[in-house]
C-alpha cells in the first residue's frame, strides 16, 4: 500500500512538472509570434500622442491668437475652432469633437500623418453610447486594437 501511494505521489509530481513545462513553452511560443505595435507618448507629446501643450501656438483659424494647442511636429494637426486646445492625428482632425462612427484607413493615415496606425480619443464620449469603427488595413497589414483606458463595457442598466 505504501509503495502504491509513493508511486502515485511521484506520478502526480511528474505530471505537474510536465504540464508546467508545456505551459511555459506554449506561452513562450505564443508570445513570440504576437508583436504589438509600439505606440508611445514620447518626449515630443506631453498631453497625448498628438498634442504637446494645450496652448501657446498660433491658431490656424485666427492669425492674431497664440492660444491654440501646439501639435507634435510629426503627424499632429490642429483641431481648429472646434477644439482649439487639442491636436489630432493628421487625417482625423475633422473628428476632433467626436471620434465616433469613423473609418481608419491606414493608407489615408499614412499619406497624411506618416503613421500606419491611428488613435481614437474622443473627449465628449459619455455613456451610454454606441460607436462603430471601420478599420481598413493596407495589403499585408493586420488590424490591431489596443485599448488603453476602458472603464467598463456592457449594457447600461439605467442607473448611474
mmCIF file of C-alpha atoms in Angstrom:
data_model
loop_
_atom_site.group_PDB
_atom_site.id
_atom_site.type_symbol
_atom_site.label_atom_id
_atom_site.label_comp_id
_atom_site.label_asym_id
_atom_site.label_seq_id
_atom_site.Cartn_x
_atom_site.Cartn_y
_atom_site.Cartn_z
ATOM 1 C CA UNK A 1 0.000 0.000 0.000
ATOM 2 C CA UNK A 2 2.832 2.415 0.866
ATOM 3 C CA UNK A 3 4.552 1.606 -2.449
ATOM 4 C CA UNK A 4 1.390 2.419 -4.459
ATOM 5 C CA UNK A 5 0.984 5.758 -2.634
ATOM 6 C CA UNK A 6 4.638 6.676 -3.279
ATOM 7 C CA UNK A 7 4.337 5.821 -6.996
ATOM 8 C CA UNK A 8 1.054 7.744 -7.235
ATOM 9 C CA UNK A 9 2.596 10.768 -5.492
ATOM 10 C CA UNK A 10 5.645 10.666 -7.795
ATOM 11 C CA UNK A 11 3.410 10.395 -10.878
ATOM 12 C CA UNK A 12 1.415 13.429 -9.767
ATOM 13 C CA UNK A 13 4.627 15.401 -9.231
ATOM 14 C CA UNK A 14 5.951 14.405 -12.668
ATOM 15 C CA UNK A 15 2.614 15.232 -14.290
ATOM 16 C CA UNK A 16 2.548 18.686 -12.676
ATOM 17 C CA UNK A 17 6.163 19.354 -13.718
ATOM 18 C CA UNK A 18 5.443 18.173 -17.276
ATOM 19 C CA UNK A 19 2.284 20.281 -17.507
ATOM 20 C CA UNK A 20 4.161 23.332 -16.177
ATOM 21 C CA UNK A 21 6.919 22.868 -18.773
ATOM 22 C CA UNK A 22 4.390 22.500 -21.608
ATOM 23 C CA UNK A 23 2.513 25.602 -20.440
ATOM 24 C CA UNK A 24 5.771 27.587 -20.255
ATOM 25 C CA UNK A 25 6.833 26.539 -23.774
ATOM 26 C CA UNK A 26 3.369 27.222 -25.218
ATOM 27 C CA UNK A 27 3.240 30.663 -23.607
ATOM 28 C CA UNK A 28 6.701 31.490 -24.944
ATOM 29 C CA UNK A 29 5.757 30.397 -28.473
ATOM 30 C CA UNK A 30 2.504 32.353 -28.494
ATOM 31 C CA UNK A 31 4.171 35.459 -27.051
ATOM 32 C CA UNK A 32 6.980 35.347 -29.618
ATOM 33 C CA UNK A 33 4.507 35.309 -32.513
ATOM 34 C CA UNK A 34 2.477 38.304 -31.339
ATOM 35 C CA UNK A 35 4.449 41.516 -31.748
ATOM 36 C CA UNK A 36 2.486 44.559 -30.688
ATOM 37 C CA UNK A 37 2.908 47.904 -32.407
ATOM 38 C CA UNK A 38 4.678 50.290 -30.023
ATOM 39 C CA UNK A 39 2.568 53.414 -29.541
ATOM 40 C CA UNK A 40 4.257 55.770 -27.101
ATOM 41 C CA UNK A 41 3.596 59.170 -25.651
ATOM 42 C CA UNK A 42 7.163 60.340 -26.176
ATOM 43 C CA UNK A 43 9.162 63.388 -25.230
ATOM 44 C CA UNK A 44 7.549 65.414 -28.032
ATOM 45 C CA UNK A 45 3.986 64.830 -26.844
ATOM 46 C CA UNK A 46 3.292 65.790 -23.259
ATOM 47 C CA UNK A 47 -0.524 65.914 -23.325
ATOM 48 C CA UNK A 48 -1.247 62.985 -25.617
ATOM 49 C CA UNK A 49 0.170 61.346 -28.705
ATOM 50 C CA UNK A 50 -0.510 64.390 -30.909
ATOM 51 C CA UNK A 51 -0.653 67.404 -28.535
ATOM 52 C CA UNK A 52 2.487 68.938 -26.987
ATOM 53 C CA UNK A 53 0.720 71.661 -25.000
ATOM 54 C CA UNK A 54 -2.879 72.852 -24.827
ATOM 55 C CA UNK A 55 -1.981 76.477 -25.637
ATOM 56 C CA UNK A 56 0.860 78.726 -26.761
ATOM 57 C CA UNK A 57 0.778 78.221 -30.531
ATOM 58 C CA UNK A 58 -0.746 80.197 -33.387
ATOM 59 C CA UNK A 59 -4.331 79.368 -34.266
ATOM 60 C CA UNK A 60 -4.994 78.255 -37.829
ATOM 61 C CA UNK A 61 -8.435 79.900 -37.776
ATOM 62 C CA UNK A 62 -7.322 83.188 -36.104
ATOM 63 C CA UNK A 63 -3.878 84.517 -37.056
ATOM 64 C CA UNK A 64 -3.863 87.107 -34.243
ATOM 65 C CA UNK A 65 -4.191 84.483 -31.479
ATOM 66 C CA UNK A 66 -1.483 82.301 -29.938
ATOM 67 C CA UNK A 67 -3.831 80.479 -27.576
ATOM 68 C CA UNK A 68 -4.180 77.230 -29.518
ATOM 69 C CA UNK A 69 -2.660 73.830 -28.896
ATOM 70 C CA UNK A 70 0.874 73.074 -30.050
ATOM 71 C CA UNK A 71 0.919 69.862 -32.077
ATOM 72 C CA UNK A 72 3.740 67.339 -32.347
ATOM 73 C CA UNK A 73 5.830 68.058 -35.442
ATOM 74 C CA UNK A 74 5.439 64.573 -36.886
ATOM 75 C CA UNK A 75 1.813 63.630 -37.590
ATOM 76 C CA UNK A 76 -0.094 66.062 -35.366
ATOM 77 C CA UNK A 77 -2.624 68.534 -36.809
ATOM 78 C CA UNK A 78 -4.666 71.250 -35.116
ATOM 79 C CA UNK A 79 -8.298 70.547 -34.358
ATOM 80 C CA UNK A 80 -9.117 74.147 -35.308
ATOM 81 C CA UNK A 81 -12.012 76.182 -33.952
ATOM 82 C CA UNK A 82 -13.940 73.047 -32.896
ATOM 83 C CA UNK A 83 -11.329 72.181 -30.226
ATOM 84 C CA UNK A 84 -8.602 74.842 -30.125
ATOM 85 C CA UNK A 85 -6.831 73.192 -27.171
ATOM 86 C CA UNK A 86 -6.364 69.831 -28.917
ATOM 87 C CA UNK A 87 -4.466 68.259 -31.759
ATOM 88 C CA UNK A 88 -5.336 65.057 -33.531
ATOM 89 C CA UNK A 89 -3.615 62.757 -35.929
ATOM 90 C CA UNK A 90 -3.390 64.362 -39.366
ATOM 91 C CA UNK A 91 -6.178 62.817 -41.391
ATOM 92 C CA UNK A 92 -8.527 62.560 -38.395
ATOM 93 C CA UNK A 93 -8.722 66.227 -37.377
ATOM 94 C CA UNK A 94 -12.282 66.563 -38.723
ATOM 95 C CA UNK A 95 -13.333 64.152 -35.936
ATOM 96 C CA UNK A 96 -11.742 66.100 -33.050
ATOM 97 C CA UNK A 97 -15.017 66.900 -31.291
ATOM 98 C CA UNK A 98 -16.483 63.419 -31.726
ATOM 99 C CA UNK A 99 -14.381 60.430 -32.733
ATOM 100 C CA UNK A 100 -17.335 58.135 -33.114
ATOM 101 C CA UNK A 101 -18.530 56.224 -36.182
ATOM 102 C CA UNK A 102 -15.382 56.733 -38.237
ATOM 103 C CA UNK A 103 -13.175 54.800 -40.633
ATOM 104 C CA UNK A 104 -9.459 54.393 -40.008
ATOM 105 C CA UNK A 105 -7.855 53.734 -43.386
ATOM 106 C CA UNK A 106 -4.142 53.011 -42.982
ATOM 107 C CA UNK A 107 -3.256 54.288 -46.478
ATOM 108 C CA UNK A 108 -5.013 57.604 -45.864
ATOM 109 C CA UNK A 109 -3.489 57.986 -42.397
ATOM 110 C CA UNK A 110 -0.014 57.176 -43.703
ATOM 111 C CA UNK A 111 -0.312 59.714 -46.524
ATOM 112 C CA UNK A 112 -1.391 62.496 -44.130
ATOM 113 C CA UNK A 113 0.472 61.724 -40.896
ATOM 114 C CA UNK A 114 3.287 59.385 -41.968
ATOM 115 C CA UNK A 115 1.918 56.835 -39.485
ATOM 116 C CA UNK A 116 0.342 53.490 -40.335
ATOM 117 C CA UNK A 117 -1.699 53.471 -37.131
ATOM 118 C CA UNK A 118 -4.499 55.655 -35.830
ATOM 119 C CA UNK A 119 -5.545 56.836 -32.393
ATOM 120 C CA UNK A 120 -9.173 57.297 -31.425
ATOM 121 C CA UNK A 121 -9.555 59.687 -28.496
ATOM 122 C CA UNK A 122 -12.907 61.359 -28.063
ATOM 123 C CA UNK A 123 -13.232 63.969 -25.294
ATOM 124 C CA UNK A 124 -17.017 64.146 -25.490
ATOM 125 C CA UNK A 125 -17.874 60.462 -25.408
ATOM 126 C CA UNK A 126 -20.016 59.706 -22.362
ATOM 127 C CA UNK A 127 -22.128 56.642 -21.795
ATOM 128 C CA UNK A 128 -24.233 55.001 -22.578
ATOM 129 C CA UNK A 129 -23.043 55.359 -26.165
ATOM 130 C CA UNK A 130 -22.676 53.248 -29.236
ATOM 131 C CA UNK A 131 -19.868 53.863 -31.713
ATOM 132 C CA UNK A 132 -18.803 51.918 -34.740
ATOM 133 C CA UNK A 133 -15.308 51.916 -36.182
ATOM 134 C CA UNK A 134 -14.175 50.565 -39.508
ATOM 135 C CA UNK A 135 -10.522 49.557 -39.791
ATOM 136 C CA UNK A 136 -9.077 49.316 -43.298
ATOM 137 C CA UNK A 137 -5.568 47.841 -43.404
ATOM 138 C CA UNK A 138 -3.265 48.100 -46.401
ATOM 139 C CA UNK A 139 -2.205 44.936 -48.232
ATOM 140 C CA UNK A 140 -0.079 42.794 -45.927
ATOM 141 C CA UNK A 141 -1.091 44.687 -42.780
ATOM 142 C CA UNK A 142 -3.144 43.429 -39.869
ATOM 143 C CA UNK A 143 -5.690 45.227 -37.735
ATOM 144 C CA UNK A 144 -4.525 45.584 -34.159
ATOM 145 C CA UNK A 145 -6.642 47.213 -31.473
ATOM 146 C CA UNK A 146 -5.050 48.468 -28.257
ATOM 147 C CA UNK A 147 -7.430 49.760 -25.598
ATOM 148 C CA UNK A 148 -5.511 51.749 -23.031
ATOM 149 C CA UNK A 149 -8.366 53.072 -20.903
ATOM 150 C CA UNK A 150 -11.590 51.186 -20.621
ATOM 151 C CA UNK A 151 -13.743 51.969 -17.617
ATOM 152 C CA UNK A 152 -16.486 49.444 -18.301
ATOM 153 C CA UNK A 153 -18.155 47.603 -21.108
ATOM 154 C CA UNK A 154 -21.579 46.057 -21.345
ATOM 155 C CA UNK A 155 -25.165 47.173 -21.199
ATOM 156 C CA UNK A 156 -26.326 50.246 -19.327
ATOM 157 C CA UNK A 157 -28.894 49.340 -16.674
ATOM 158 C CA UNK A 158 -30.490 52.800 -16.449
ATOM 159 C CA UNK A 159 -28.765 53.837 -13.224
ATOM 160 C CA UNK A 160 -25.674 55.967 -12.667
#
